[in-house]
Amino acid sequence: MTPNAIVKSASKLEVTPNLLDYDAARARGFWEHAREELDGLPGDRGLNIAHEAVDRHAFGARADHLALRCLDKRREVHDFTYAELGAEASRFANALRGLGVAKGDLVGVLAGRIPELYVAALGTLKNRSVFSPLFSAFGPEPIRTRLAIGNAMALVTTELLYERKVAALRPSLPHLEHVILVGEGGTETDVPGTYDYRRLLEAADDVFEIGPTDPEDVALVHFTSGTTGKPKGAVHVHGAIVSHHITGRLALDLHPDDVFWCTADPGWVTGTSYGIISPLSNGVTAIADEGDFEAQRWYGILESERVSVWYTAPTAIRMMMKAGVELVREHEFPALRFLASVGEPLHPAGVVWGEEAFGLPFHDNWWQTETGGIMIANFAAMDIRPGSMGRPMPGVEAGIVHRRKDGGVDEVTTPGEQGELALRTGWPSMFRAYLGESERYERCFAGGWYMTGDLAFRDADGYYWFIGRADDVIKSSGHLIGPFEVESVLLEHPAVAHAGVIGKPDPVAGEIVKAFVTLKPNYVPSRELEKELLAHARVRLGAVVAPKEISFTDEVPATRSGKIMRRLLKARELGLPEGDVSTLETGE
Ligand code: AMP
């Protein structure tokens, strides 16, 4: 036991955890049992995420239970019971069908955390179309690339986002047949070449029978980033609901009377798997807040909404720590009983700060876009080792491995030895493809393992500890950013000859995006040019993805084959030894 482990005793736990006997749960046919907690479509017609998340409750005992409470920016409330959410999603599904959007067609949704996003997600899944969320803070370039890779047939967005970011892209997106717009504050809109969300839904029937859905039918596409090349569209199937459901129950310890708040934006995988699907499948009340992070606002929501289970992220925790514990003391949280965190390393001080501020520690857990759901977690009934991601979900076999040159892997058995974190293939929410990139997909697997691209070690008691990424992907405020996407936009500028982009450590955001730029002849470094490049990147990429810092340099180091040596740039930035330059190849 590590000296500062947080020991769980029965007296500390207000509610009996759903997962009490970890070893017993691991021993039995875990996924088969998990599947039994779901209903399946009536008449043995398969497994559909939207049926499990809404319809089975909408037509069951929880019909009048509050399913979703959306708070708008002014904190006005928009509530849906399960019956109401089911009916609204059916209207959306009928509207899609009316437009000719069918099974397998991709529906992109670009919106903040507004009620229409949640309805569109569930309605799309009812229609057996493919839901693909896009982060609303993206600039036009990331939006265009993702809609193009996904061959999106329809897009749901707001009038404002459409005019600012999408309208000009339409000629370059021939597959995008239908754009459905939500007016400001849910009002009607009249933009040429688009449909008005409100009018479409009003004209649609609120009854929709979900068609037969094979668990292997594609349900979701989540875009993520690699080191090189275009963003990757990770494909998930309806059968993933088994993971979404059971991880909510066991890793987040959801009980039927919980009020659950996942602060992640559905533009990223956590906000869909745990902001929409998992809490609804578990029949609890989900809170969605349209507002951005602000410590006072968040404490106010935790208090007034009587949130009992809270799932947030390390950047937010660090910002709350910075704001000071005194602000927390202005509120009371009698309902709060379980805190969890994901998306970036949660430092031990963050775990412990939860105890100081809320009387409850944060439970770190680990997963990624490709895994679709939580894979490693600190569970409610288990001692927490601050700084550790926890232990694998029952049903998940994790390992620490080294890749061999022949394509196989060697498993590390010595506790504490570092290697790549790998997961035995076969859990229900494992991604099934990268859209249109089968080779890239195949490269993620070796010797029966899915290779996560993270470096980690396991201690003698089976707890996993994160070390870093094996590749050059950047994690900034929890958002995964591909350096290639940023470099490509910088290279569009007439002054830029070469660009290399790295994650620079930052005490709050984890990392910030930093670019190194070599200028073309006739251009000279200046503060004005730096500002111009920063502005160019911001307009094209959006503030979240664009670099925060730019340095001009005489040379952006690259291998002979032209791969940018980001490791070397990073070593130089951090003043670390540059090491053996010949081995500094970048990974995928
Ligand atoms: P994404 O696919 O955007 O969800 O990002 C997944 C990546 O975020 C992982 O591969 C890790 O590098 C990082 N990550 C997620 N959760 C954790 C965690 N609990 N501790 C450390 N890193 C994490």
Coordinates of C-alpha atoms and ligand atoms in Angstrom, one line a residue:
M1 CA 0.0 0.0 0.0
T2 CA 1.4 3.4 -0.9
P3 CA 1.8 5.7 2.2
N4 CA -0.8 8.2 1.1
A5 CA -3.5 5.7 -0.1
I6 CA -7.0 6.9 0.7
V7 CA -8.5 3.9 2.5
K8 CA -12.2 3.2 1.9
S9 CA -14.1 1.8 4.9
A10 CA -17.8 1.0 5.0
S11 CA -18.4 4.0 7.3
K12 CA -17.0 6.3 4.6
L13 CA -19.5 5.1 2.0
E14 CA -23.0 6.5 2.3
V15 CA -24.4 4.2 -0.4
T16 CA -23.4 0.6 -0.9
P17 CA -21.2 0.5 -4.0
N18 CA -22.5 -1.4 -7.0
L19 CA -19.1 -3.2 -7.3
L20 CA -18.2 -4.7 -4.0
D21 CA -16.4 -7.9 -4.9
Y22 CA -13.9 -6.9 -7.6
D23 CA -12.3 -10.3 -7.9
A24 CA -15.6 -12.2 -8.1
A25 CA -16.8 -9.8 -10.8
R26 CA -13.6 -10.4 -12.8
A27 CA -13.9 -14.2 -12.5
R28 CA -17.3 -14.7 -14.1
G29 CA -18.6 -14.2 -17.6
F30 CA -18.6 -10.4 -17.1
W31 CA -19.8 -9.1 -20.4
E32 CA -22.6 -11.7 -20.7
H33 CA -23.9 -10.7 -17.3
A34 CA -23.6 -7.0 -18.3
R35 CA -25.6 -7.6 -21.4
E36 CA -28.4 -9.1 -19.3
E37 CA -28.9 -5.7 -17.6
L38 CA -30.1 -4.4 -20.9
D39 CA -33.5 -5.1 -22.6
G40 CA -32.7 -5.6 -26.3
L41 CA -35.2 -4.4 -28.9
P42 CA -38.7 -5.9 -28.4
G43 CA -39.3 -9.0 -30.5
D44 CA -35.6 -10.1 -30.4
R45 CA -34.7 -7.5 -33.0
G46 CA -31.2 -6.7 -31.7
L47 CA -29.6 -4.0 -29.5
N48 CA -29.9 -0.3 -30.1
I49 CA -28.3 2.4 -28.0
A50 CA -31.3 4.7 -28.1
H51 CA -33.7 2.0 -27.0
E52 CA -31.6 1.2 -24.0
A53 CA -31.0 4.9 -23.2
V54 CA -34.5 6.2 -23.5
D55 CA -37.3 4.0 -24.9
R56 CA -37.1 1.2 -22.4
H57 CA -37.5 3.8 -19.6
A58 CA -40.0 6.0 -21.6
F59 CA -42.3 3.0 -21.8
G60 CA -41.5 1.6 -18.4
A61 CA -41.5 2.5 -14.7
R62 CA -39.3 5.5 -15.1
A63 CA -41.4 7.3 -17.8
D64 CA -42.0 10.3 -15.5
H65 CA -38.6 10.3 -14.0
L66 CA -36.4 13.4 -14.9
A67 CA -34.0 12.1 -17.5
L68 CA -32.3 15.3 -18.6
R69 CA -32.0 18.8 -17.2
C70 CA -30.4 21.3 -19.5
L71 CA -29.3 24.5 -18.0
D72 CA -28.8 27.3 -20.5
K73 CA -26.2 30.0 -20.2
R74 CA -28.5 32.1 -18.0
R75 CA -29.1 28.9 -15.9
E76 CA -32.7 28.7 -17.1
V77 CA -33.9 25.1 -16.9
H78 CA -35.2 22.9 -19.7
D79 CA -36.4 19.5 -18.4
F80 CA -37.2 16.3 -20.1
T81 CA -38.7 13.3 -18.4
Y82 CA -37.8 9.9 -20.0
A83 CA -41.2 9.9 -21.7
E84 CA -40.7 13.4 -23.1
L85 CA -37.1 12.7 -24.2
G86 CA -38.2 9.6 -25.9
A87 CA -41.0 11.4 -27.8
E88 CA -38.8 14.3 -28.8
A89 CA -36.1 11.9 -30.1
S90 CA -38.8 10.0 -32.0
R91 CA -39.8 13.3 -33.7
F92 CA -36.2 13.9 -34.7
A93 CA -35.9 10.3 -36.0
N94 CA -39.1 10.8 -38.0
A95 CA -37.8 14.1 -39.4
L96 CA -34.6 12.5 -40.5
R97 CA -36.5 9.7 -42.1
G98 CA -38.7 12.2 -43.9
L99 CA -35.6 13.8 -45.3
G100 CA -34.4 10.5 -46.6
V101 CA -31.6 10.1 -44.1
A102 CA -31.4 6.3 -43.6
K103 CA -29.6 3.6 -41.6
G104 CA -25.9 4.1 -41.8
D105 CA -26.0 7.7 -43.0
L106 CA -23.8 10.0 -40.9
V107 CA -25.4 12.9 -39.1
G108 CA -23.0 15.5 -37.7
V109 CA -24.0 17.7 -34.8
L110 CA -22.2 20.9 -34.2
A111 CA -23.6 22.7 -31.2
G112 CA -23.0 23.7 -27.7
R113 CA -24.6 21.8 -24.8
I114 CA -28.2 22.8 -25.9
P115 CA -31.3 20.5 -25.5
E116 CA -31.5 20.0 -29.3
L117 CA -28.0 18.3 -29.3
Y118 CA -29.2 15.6 -26.9
V119 CA -32.5 15.1 -28.8
A120 CA -30.6 14.9 -32.1
A121 CA -28.1 12.4 -30.8
L122 CA -30.8 10.0 -29.5
G123 CA -33.1 10.5 -32.6
T124 CA -30.2 9.8 -34.9
L125 CA -29.5 6.5 -33.1
K126 CA -33.2 5.6 -33.1
N127 CA -33.1 6.1 -36.9
R128 CA -30.0 3.8 -37.0
S129 CA -28.1 6.7 -38.6
V130 CA -24.7 7.4 -37.3
F131 CA -24.2 10.1 -34.7
S132 CA -21.0 12.1 -35.0
P133 CA -20.5 15.1 -32.7
L134 CA -18.3 18.0 -33.6
F135 CA -16.9 20.3 -30.9
S136 CA -18.6 23.7 -31.3
A137 CA -15.4 25.6 -30.6
F138 CA -13.7 24.1 -33.6
G139 CA -12.8 26.6 -36.4
P140 CA -14.0 25.9 -40.0
E141 CA -11.0 23.7 -41.0
P142 CA -11.4 21.0 -38.4
I143 CA -15.1 21.0 -39.1
R144 CA -14.7 20.7 -42.8
T145 CA -12.1 17.9 -42.5
R146 CA -14.3 15.8 -40.2
L147 CA -17.5 16.3 -42.2
A148 CA -15.6 15.3 -45.4
I149 CA -14.0 12.2 -43.8
G150 CA -17.3 11.1 -42.4
N151 CA -19.2 11.8 -45.7
A152 CA -21.8 13.5 -43.5
M153 CA -25.2 13.5 -45.2
A154 CA -26.8 15.8 -42.6
L155 CA -25.7 18.4 -40.1
V156 CA -27.5 19.8 -37.1
T157 CA -26.1 23.1 -36.0
T158 CA -27.2 26.5 -34.8
E159 CA -27.9 29.5 -37.0
L160 CA -25.0 31.4 -35.5
L161 CA -22.4 28.5 -35.9
Y162 CA -23.7 27.9 -39.4
E163 CA -23.2 31.5 -40.5
R164 CA -19.8 31.8 -38.8
K165 CA -18.3 28.5 -39.7
V166 CA -20.2 26.2 -42.1
A167 CA -22.0 28.3 -44.8
A168 CA -18.8 29.0 -46.6
L169 CA -17.8 25.3 -46.5
R170 CA -20.9 24.0 -48.2
P171 CA -19.5 24.0 -51.8
S172 CA -16.6 21.8 -50.6
L173 CA -19.0 19.3 -49.0
P174 CA -21.0 17.8 -51.8
H175 CA -22.2 14.9 -49.6
L176 CA -23.8 17.3 -47.1
E177 CA -27.4 17.2 -48.4
H178 CA -29.3 18.5 -45.3
V179 CA -28.5 21.2 -42.8
I180 CA -30.9 21.6 -39.9
L181 CA -30.6 24.8 -38.0
V182 CA -31.6 25.7 -34.4
G183 CA -32.4 29.3 -34.1
E184 CA -31.0 31.4 -31.2
G185 CA -32.6 30.3 -28.0
G186 CA -34.5 27.5 -29.8
T187 CA -36.4 30.0 -32.0
E188 CA -37.3 29.4 -35.7
T189 CA -34.9 30.3 -38.5
D190 CA -35.1 31.1 -42.2
V191 CA -31.7 30.6 -43.7
P192 CA -31.7 29.6 -47.4
G193 CA -30.6 26.0 -48.1
T194 CA -31.4 24.8 -44.6
Y195 CA -34.3 23.4 -42.6
D196 CA -35.6 24.9 -39.4
Y197 CA -35.2 22.4 -36.5
R198 CA -38.3 23.5 -34.7
R199 CA -40.7 23.4 -37.7
L200 CA -39.3 20.0 -38.8
L201 CA -40.0 18.5 -35.4
E202 CA -43.4 20.1 -35.0
A203 CA -44.5 18.4 -38.2
A204 CA -43.1 15.0 -37.2
D205 CA -44.9 12.2 -35.3
D206 CA -43.7 11.5 -31.8
V207 CA -43.9 7.8 -32.2
F208 CA -41.1 6.0 -33.9
E209 CA -40.5 2.2 -34.0
I210 CA -36.8 1.5 -34.0
G211 CA -35.9 -0.9 -36.8
P212 CA -33.9 -4.1 -36.2
T213 CA -30.4 -3.2 -35.1
D214 CA -27.5 -5.6 -35.1
P215 CA -25.1 -5.0 -32.2
E216 CA -22.5 -4.6 -34.9
D217 CA -24.4 -1.9 -36.7
V218 CA -22.4 1.4 -36.7
A219 CA -23.8 3.9 -34.2
L220 CA -21.2 6.6 -33.5
V221 CA -18.2 8.1 -35.1
H222 CA -15.9 10.1 -32.8
F223 CA -13.0 12.0 -34.4
T224 CA -9.7 11.8 -32.7
S225 CA -6.1 12.9 -33.6
G226 CA -2.9 11.1 -34.4
T227 CA 0.6 12.4 -34.7
T228 CA 0.5 12.4 -38.5
G229 CA -2.2 12.7 -41.2
K230 CA -5.8 13.6 -41.0
P231 CA -8.0 13.2 -38.0
K232 CA -9.2 9.6 -37.4
G233 CA -12.9 8.7 -37.4
A234 CA -13.2 6.1 -34.7
V235 CA -16.2 3.9 -35.5
H236 CA -18.3 2.5 -32.6
V237 CA -21.3 0.1 -32.8
H238 CA -24.6 -0.2 -31.1
G239 CA -23.2 -3.1 -29.0
A240 CA -21.0 -0.6 -27.2
I241 CA -24.0 0.2 -25.0
V242 CA -23.1 -2.8 -22.9
S243 CA -19.9 -1.0 -21.9
H244 CA -21.5 2.4 -21.6
H245 CA -24.1 1.0 -19.3
I246 CA -22.0 -1.2 -17.0
T247 CA -19.1 1.2 -16.6
G248 CA -21.6 3.9 -15.5
R249 CA -23.0 1.4 -12.9
L250 CA -19.7 0.1 -11.7
A251 CA -17.0 2.7 -12.3
L252 CA -19.2 5.8 -11.7
D253 CA -21.3 3.9 -9.2
L254 CA -24.6 5.1 -10.6
H255 CA -27.7 4.3 -8.6
P256 CA -31.3 4.8 -9.7
D257 CA -31.9 8.0 -7.7
D258 CA -28.6 9.7 -8.6
V259 CA -28.4 13.1 -10.2
F260 CA -25.3 12.8 -12.4
W261 CA -23.3 15.6 -13.9
C262 CA -20.7 14.9 -16.5
T263 CA -19.0 18.2 -17.3
A264 CA -17.5 17.1 -20.6
D265 CA -18.8 18.5 -23.9
P266 CA -20.5 15.9 -26.2
G267 CA -18.2 17.2 -29.0
W268 CA -15.7 14.8 -27.4
V269 CA -16.2 11.1 -26.6
T270 CA -16.7 11.5 -22.8
G271 CA -19.5 14.0 -23.3
T272 CA -21.4 11.4 -25.5
S273 CA -20.6 8.2 -23.7
Y274 CA -21.1 9.6 -20.2
G275 CA -22.9 12.9 -20.9
I276 CA -25.7 11.2 -22.8
I277 CA -25.7 7.4 -23.1
S278 CA -24.5 5.9 -19.9
P279 CA -26.6 8.0 -17.4
L280 CA -29.7 7.5 -19.4
S281 CA -29.2 3.8 -19.8
N282 CA -28.9 3.6 -16.1
G283 CA -32.1 5.6 -15.7
V284 CA -30.7 8.4 -13.6
T285 CA -31.1 12.2 -14.0
A286 CA -28.4 13.7 -16.2
I287 CA -27.4 17.4 -15.9
A288 CA -26.1 19.3 -18.9
D289 CA -24.8 22.8 -18.5
E290 CA -24.4 25.1 -21.6
G291 CA -22.2 27.5 -19.7
D292 CA -18.4 27.4 -19.7
F293 CA -16.3 26.6 -16.7
E294 CA -16.5 29.1 -13.9
A295 CA -15.9 27.9 -10.3
Q296 CA -18.8 29.8 -8.7
R297 CA -21.2 28.7 -11.4
W298 CA -20.2 25.1 -11.0
Y299 CA -20.5 25.1 -7.2
G300 CA -23.9 26.7 -7.7
I301 CA -25.0 23.9 -10.0
L302 CA -23.7 21.1 -7.7
E303 CA -25.6 22.7 -4.9
S304 CA -28.9 23.7 -6.5
E305 CA -29.3 20.6 -8.7
R306 CA -28.4 18.3 -5.8
V307 CA -25.8 16.5 -7.9
S308 CA -24.8 13.2 -6.3
V309 CA -22.3 11.8 -8.8
W310 CA -19.9 14.2 -10.6
Y311 CA -17.6 13.4 -13.4
T312 CA -15.1 16.0 -14.4
A313 CA -11.6 16.6 -15.6
P314 CA -8.1 17.5 -14.2
T315 CA -7.9 20.9 -15.9
A316 CA -11.2 21.9 -14.3
I317 CA -10.0 20.6 -10.9
R318 CA -6.7 22.6 -11.2
M319 CA -8.7 25.7 -12.0
M320 CA -10.9 25.1 -9.0
M321 CA -7.9 24.6 -6.9
K322 CA -6.5 27.9 -8.1
A323 CA -9.8 29.7 -7.3
G324 CA -9.4 28.5 -3.7
V325 CA -11.3 26.4 -1.3
E326 CA -12.9 29.4 0.3
L327 CA -15.3 29.7 -2.7
V328 CA -16.3 26.1 -2.1
R329 CA -17.2 26.9 1.5
E330 CA -19.9 29.3 0.4
H331 CA -21.9 26.3 -0.7
E332 CA -23.2 23.1 0.7
F333 CA -23.4 19.8 -1.1
P334 CA -25.3 17.3 1.0
A335 CA -26.3 15.2 -2.0
L336 CA -22.8 14.8 -3.4
R337 CA -21.3 11.4 -2.7
F338 CA -19.0 10.3 -5.6
L339 CA -16.4 12.3 -7.6
A340 CA -14.6 11.1 -10.7
S341 CA -12.1 12.5 -13.2
V342 CA -10.9 11.6 -16.6
G343 CA -9.0 12.8 -19.7
E344 CA -5.6 13.7 -18.4
P345 CA -3.3 12.7 -15.6
L346 CA -4.8 13.7 -12.3
H347 CA -2.0 14.6 -10.0
P348 CA -2.2 13.3 -6.4
A349 CA -2.8 16.8 -5.0
G350 CA -5.9 17.0 -7.1
V351 CA -7.3 13.8 -5.7
V352 CA -6.7 14.9 -2.2
W353 CA -8.0 18.4 -2.8
G354 CA -11.4 16.8 -3.4
E355 CA -11.3 15.6 0.2
E356 CA -10.4 19.0 1.5
A357 CA -13.0 20.9 -0.6
F358 CA -15.9 18.5 -0.8
G359 CA -15.0 15.9 1.9
L360 CA -14.7 13.4 -1.0
P361 CA -11.7 12.3 -3.0
F362 CA -11.6 12.3 -6.8
H363 CA -11.6 8.9 -8.4
D364 CA -9.4 9.0 -11.5
N365 CA -10.2 6.8 -14.4
W366 CA -8.7 6.2 -17.8
W367 CA -10.0 5.5 -21.3
Q368 CA -9.8 7.0 -24.7
T369 CA -11.8 7.6 -27.9
E370 CA -10.9 4.2 -29.3
T371 CA -12.0 2.3 -26.1
G372 CA -15.5 3.9 -26.2
G373 CA -15.9 3.6 -22.4
I374 CA -14.0 3.5 -19.1
M375 CA -11.3 0.8 -19.0
I376 CA -9.3 1.5 -15.8
A377 CA -10.8 3.1 -12.7
N378 CA -10.5 3.8 -9.0
F379 CA -13.8 2.1 -7.9
A380 CA -16.0 3.3 -5.1
A381 CA -15.3 0.4 -2.8
M382 CA -11.6 0.3 -3.4
D383 CA -8.7 2.2 -1.8
I384 CA -7.5 5.1 -3.9
R385 CA -3.9 5.5 -4.7
P386 CA -3.6 9.1 -5.5
G387 CA -1.8 9.5 -8.9
S388 CA -2.9 6.1 -10.1
M389 CA -5.6 5.6 -12.7
G390 CA -6.8 2.6 -10.8
R391 CA -7.5 -1.0 -11.8
P392 CA -9.0 -2.5 -15.0
M393 CA -12.8 -2.8 -15.3
P394 CA -13.9 -6.3 -14.6
G395 CA -14.1 -7.8 -18.1
V396 CA -11.1 -5.8 -19.3
E397 CA -7.6 -7.3 -19.4
A398 CA -4.9 -4.7 -19.3
G399 CA -1.2 -5.3 -19.8
I400 CA 2.1 -3.5 -20.0
V401 CA 3.9 -4.6 -23.1
H402 CA 6.9 -3.9 -25.3
R403 CA 6.5 -4.1 -29.1
R404 CA 8.9 -6.5 -30.9
K405 CA 10.3 -5.8 -34.3
D406 CA 8.5 -8.9 -35.7
G407 CA 5.1 -7.3 -34.9
G408 CA 4.5 -9.3 -31.8
V409 CA 4.6 -8.0 -28.2
D410 CA 6.3 -9.1 -25.0
E411 CA 4.3 -8.7 -21.8
V412 CA 6.0 -7.0 -18.8
T413 CA 5.5 -9.0 -15.6
T414 CA 7.7 -7.0 -13.3
P415 CA 5.8 -4.5 -11.2
G416 CA 6.9 -1.0 -11.8
E417 CA 8.5 -1.7 -15.2
Q418 CA 7.4 0.9 -17.8
G419 CA 5.9 -0.1 -21.2
E420 CA 3.0 0.6 -23.5
L421 CA -0.4 0.2 -22.0
A422 CA -2.3 -2.5 -23.9
L423 CA -5.8 -4.0 -23.7
R424 CA -6.8 -7.5 -24.8
T425 CA -9.2 -7.0 -27.7
G426 CA -12.9 -7.9 -27.4
W427 CA -14.7 -5.5 -25.0
P428 CA -18.1 -4.3 -26.4
S429 CA -17.2 -0.6 -26.9
M430 CA -13.9 -1.3 -28.7
F431 CA -13.7 0.8 -31.9
R432 CA -14.3 -1.3 -35.0
A433 CA -12.5 0.9 -37.6
Y434 CA -11.0 4.2 -38.4
L435 CA -13.2 5.5 -41.2
G436 CA -11.6 4.7 -44.6
E437 CA -8.2 3.8 -43.0
S438 CA -7.9 0.1 -42.5
E439 CA -4.1 0.0 -42.4
R440 CA -4.0 2.7 -39.7
Y441 CA -6.5 0.6 -37.8
E442 CA -4.6 -2.6 -38.1
R443 CA -1.4 -0.9 -36.8
C444 CA -3.2 -0.3 -33.5
F445 CA -3.2 -4.1 -32.8
A446 CA -0.4 -6.5 -32.0
G447 CA -0.5 -10.1 -30.6
G448 CA -4.2 -9.9 -29.6
W449 CA -3.7 -6.6 -27.8
Y450 CA -5.0 -3.1 -28.7
M451 CA -2.0 -0.8 -28.2
T452 CA -3.2 2.4 -26.6
G453 CA -0.2 4.6 -27.4
D454 CA 0.1 5.5 -23.7
L455 CA 3.1 4.6 -21.5
A456 CA 2.4 3.3 -18.1
F457 CA 3.4 0.8 -15.4
R458 CA 1.5 -1.5 -13.1
D459 CA 2.3 -1.8 -9.4
A460 CA 2.4 -5.1 -7.4
D461 CA -1.4 -4.8 -6.6
G462 CA -2.6 -4.3 -10.1
Y463 CA -3.0 -0.5 -10.0
Y464 CA -2.0 1.3 -13.2
W465 CA 0.1 4.5 -13.3
F466 CA 0.2 6.8 -16.3
I467 CA 3.6 8.0 -17.5
G468 CA 3.0 9.8 -20.8
R469 CA 2.1 9.4 -24.4
A470 CA 4.2 7.2 -26.6
D471 CA 3.5 9.5 -29.5
D472 CA 3.5 13.3 -30.1
V473 CA -0.3 13.9 -29.7
I474 CA -1.0 16.9 -27.5
K475 CA -3.5 17.0 -24.6
S476 CA -4.5 20.5 -23.8
S477 CA -7.3 21.1 -21.3
G478 CA -8.3 17.5 -21.9
H479 CA -8.6 18.0 -25.6
L480 CA -6.6 15.7 -27.9
I481 CA -4.9 17.8 -30.6
G482 CA -3.0 16.4 -33.6
P483 CA 0.2 18.4 -34.3
F484 CA -0.1 17.7 -38.0
E485 CA -3.5 19.4 -38.2
V486 CA -2.0 22.6 -36.6
E487 CA 1.2 22.5 -38.7
S488 CA -0.9 22.1 -41.9
V489 CA -2.8 25.3 -41.1
L490 CA 0.3 27.3 -40.3
L491 CA 1.8 26.1 -43.6
E492 CA -1.1 27.8 -45.4
H493 CA 0.3 31.2 -44.5
P494 CA 2.5 32.7 -47.2
A495 CA 5.3 33.5 -44.7
V496 CA 5.7 29.9 -43.3
A497 CA 8.2 27.5 -44.8
H498 CA 8.2 24.8 -42.1
A499 CA 6.3 24.3 -38.9
G500 CA 6.6 21.9 -36.0
V501 CA 4.1 21.7 -33.2
I502 CA 4.5 20.3 -29.7
G503 CA 2.7 20.2 -26.4
K504 CA 4.5 22.5 -23.9
P505 CA 3.8 21.6 -20.2
D506 CA 1.4 24.0 -18.5
P507 CA 0.5 24.0 -14.8
V508 CA -3.3 24.4 -15.5
A509 CA -4.0 23.0 -19.0
G510 CA -1.6 20.1 -18.7
E511 CA -0.1 21.2 -22.0
I512 CA -0.5 24.1 -24.4
V513 CA 0.0 24.0 -28.1
K514 CA 3.4 25.6 -29.1
A515 CA 4.5 26.0 -32.7
F516 CA 8.0 26.4 -34.1
V517 CA 8.1 28.1 -37.4
T518 CA 10.8 28.7 -40.1
L519 CA 10.0 31.6 -42.4
K520 CA 10.3 31.8 -46.2
P521 CA 13.0 34.0 -47.7
N522 CA 12.0 37.7 -47.6
Y523 CA 10.2 37.3 -44.3
V524 CA 11.7 38.3 -41.1
P525 CA 10.6 37.4 -37.6
S526 CA 8.7 40.1 -35.8
R527 CA 6.1 40.5 -33.1
E528 CA 3.6 41.6 -35.7
L529 CA 4.2 38.4 -37.8
E530 CA 3.9 36.3 -34.7
K531 CA 0.5 37.9 -33.9
E532 CA -0.6 37.5 -37.5
L533 CA 0.2 33.8 -37.5
L534 CA -1.5 33.2 -34.1
A535 CA -4.6 35.0 -35.5
H536 CA -4.5 33.0 -38.7
A537 CA -4.4 29.8 -36.8
R538 CA -7.2 30.9 -34.4
V539 CA -9.5 31.8 -37.3
R540 CA -8.9 28.5 -39.2
L541 CA -8.7 26.1 -36.3
G542 CA -10.6 27.7 -33.4
A543 CA -9.1 28.8 -30.1
V544 CA -8.9 25.3 -28.6
V545 CA -6.7 23.8 -31.3
A546 CA -4.7 26.9 -32.4
P547 CA -1.2 27.4 -30.9
K548 CA -0.9 29.7 -27.9
E549 CA 2.8 30.4 -28.5
I550 CA 4.9 30.6 -31.7
S551 CA 8.7 30.7 -31.8
F552 CA 10.6 31.5 -34.9
T553 CA 13.5 29.2 -35.6
D554 CA 16.2 28.8 -38.3
E555 CA 15.4 25.1 -38.7
V556 CA 12.5 22.8 -37.9
P557 CA 14.3 19.4 -37.4
A558 CA 13.1 16.6 -39.7
T559 CA 14.2 13.1 -40.5
R560 CA 15.6 12.3 -43.9
S561 CA 12.2 11.1 -44.9
G562 CA 10.7 14.5 -44.0
K563 CA 9.1 13.6 -40.6
I564 CA 9.2 16.5 -38.2
M565 CA 11.2 15.6 -35.1
R566 CA 8.9 16.9 -32.5
R567 CA 10.7 15.1 -29.7
L568 CA 13.8 17.1 -30.5
L569 CA 11.8 20.3 -30.5
K570 CA 10.3 19.4 -27.2
A571 CA 13.7 18.5 -25.7
R572 CA 15.1 21.8 -26.8
E573 CA 12.1 23.7 -25.4
L574 CA 12.4 22.0 -22.1
G575 CA 16.2 22.2 -22.0
L576 CA 16.5 18.5 -21.9
P577 CA 19.4 16.4 -23.4
E578 CA 18.6 15.9 -27.1
G579 CA 19.7 12.3 -26.9
D580 CA 20.4 10.1 -29.9
V581 CA 19.0 12.1 -32.7
S582 CA 19.1 9.2 -35.1
T583 CA 16.4 7.4 -33.1
L584 CA 14.1 10.4 -32.7
E585 CA 11.5 9.2 -35.2
T586 CA 7.9 10.3 -34.5
G587 CA 5.3 7.7 -33.9
E588 CA 1.7 7.5 -35.2
Ligands
AMP1 P1 -9.2 10.9 -25.9 O1 -9.2 9.9 -26.9 O2 -9.4 12.3 -26.4 O3 -10.3 10.6 -24.8 O4 -7.8 10.9 -25.1 C1 -7.3 9.8 -24.6 C2 -6.0 10.0 -24.0 O5 -6.1 10.9 -22.8 C3 -5.4 8.8 -23.4 O6 -4.8 8.0 -24.3 C4 -4.4 9.4 -22.4 O7 -3.2 9.8 -23.0 C5 -5.2 10.6 -21.8 N1 -5.9 10.2 -20.6 C6 -7.2 9.9 -20.5 N2 -7.5 9.6 -19.2 C7 -6.4 9.7 -18.5 C8 -6.0 9.6 -17.1 N3 -6.9 9.2 -16.2 N4 -4.7 9.7 -16.8 C9 -3.8 10.1 -17.7 N5 -4.1 10.3 -19.0 C10 -5.4 10.1 -19.4

